[in-house]
CSV table of C-alpha atoms in Angstrom, one decimal:
chain,number,residue,atom,x,y,z
A,938,UNK,CA,126.4,136.0,81.9
A,939,UNK,CA,123.8,133.6,83.2
A,940,UNK,CA,120.1,134.1,82.5
A,941,UNK,CA,118.9,131.5,84.9
A,942,UNK,CA,116.8,132.7,87.8
A,943,UNK,CA,117.6,131.7,91.4
A,944,UNK,CA,115.2,129.2,92.9
A,945,UNK,CA,112.1,130.7,94.6
A,946,UNK,CA,112.3,130.6,98.4
A,947,UNK,CA,108.8,129.5,99.6
A,948,UNK,CA,107.5,130.2,103.1
A,949,UNK,CA,104.7,128.4,104.9
A,950,UNK,CA,101.7,130.1,106.3
A,951,UNK,CA,102.0,130.8,110.1
A,952,UNK,CA,98.6,129.1,110.5
A,953,UNK,CA,99.8,125.8,109.1
A,954,UNK,CA,101.1,124.5,112.4
A,955,UNK,CA,103.3,122.1,110.5
A,956,UNK,CA,100.4,120.2,109.2
A,957,UNK,CA,101.5,120.5,105.5
A,958,UNK,CA,98.1,121.7,104.3
A,959,UNK,CA,98.6,125.4,103.8
A,960,UNK,CA,99.3,128.2,101.5
A,961,UNK,CA,102.9,129.2,100.8
A,962,UNK,CA,104.2,132.5,99.5
A,963,UNK,CA,107.5,133.9,98.3
A,964,UNK,CA,108.3,137.1,100.3
A,965,UNK,CA,111.8,137.6,98.9
A,966,UNK,CA,110.4,137.4,95.4
A,967,UNK,CA,107.7,139.9,96.3
A,968,UNK,CA,110.2,142.3,97.8
A,969,UNK,CA,112.4,142.1,94.7
A,970,UNK,CA,109.7,142.3,92.0
A,971,UNK,CA,106.4,143.5,93.5
A,972,UNK,CA,104.8,140.2,92.4
A,973,UNK,CA,103.4,138.0,95.2
A,974,UNK,CA,103.6,134.3,94.4
A,975,UNK,CA,101.2,132.0,96.2
A,976,UNK,CA,101.0,128.2,95.9
A,977,UNK,CA,99.4,125.2,97.6
A,978,UNK,CA,101.9,123.4,99.8
A,979,UNK,CA,100.4,120.0,99.0
A,980,UNK,CA,101.3,120.4,95.3
A,981,UNK,CA,104.6,122.3,95.2
A,982,UNK,CA,105.3,121.5,91.5
A,983,UNK,CA,101.9,122.7,90.3
A,984,UNK,CA,101.4,126.1,88.9
A,985,UNK,CA,101.2,129.0,91.3
A,986,UNK,CA,99.3,132.3,91.4
A,987,UNK,CA,101.0,135.6,90.7
A,988,UNK,CA,99.2,138.4,92.6
A,989,UNK,CA,99.6,142.1,93.1
A,990,UNK,CA,100.2,143.2,96.7
A,991,UNK,CA,96.7,144.6,96.9
A,992,UNK,CA,95.2,141.2,95.6
A,993,UNK,CA,97.3,139.3,98.1
A,994,UNK,CA,96.1,141.6,100.9
A,995,UNK,CA,92.5,140.8,99.8
A,996,UNK,CA,93.2,137.1,99.8
A,997,UNK,CA,94.5,137.3,103.4
A,998,UNK,CA,91.4,139.2,104.5
A,999,UNK,CA,89.2,136.6,102.8
A,1000,UNK,CA,91.1,133.7,104.4
A,1001,UNK,CA,91.0,135.2,107.9
A,1002,UNK,CA,87.2,135.7,107.5
A,1003,UNK,CA,86.7,132.2,106.3
A,1004,UNK,CA,88.9,130.8,109.1
A,1005,UNK,CA,86.8,132.5,111.8
A,1006,UNK,CA,83.5,131.5,110.3
């Protein structure tokens, strides 16, 4: 039996417009584990955040408010 985890499938923010400066998250991982992984797309090999779904929702609200300011 293998104990290696499958690679994480990262998805770009819909607001990135292909500019490469955005936040990425791993929706398949979130659905499977309940942990929402978030990282900076500019540094894909750097550490990432592990958030609860409620914390991730708060981050999205914060980002939307900052973007419209």
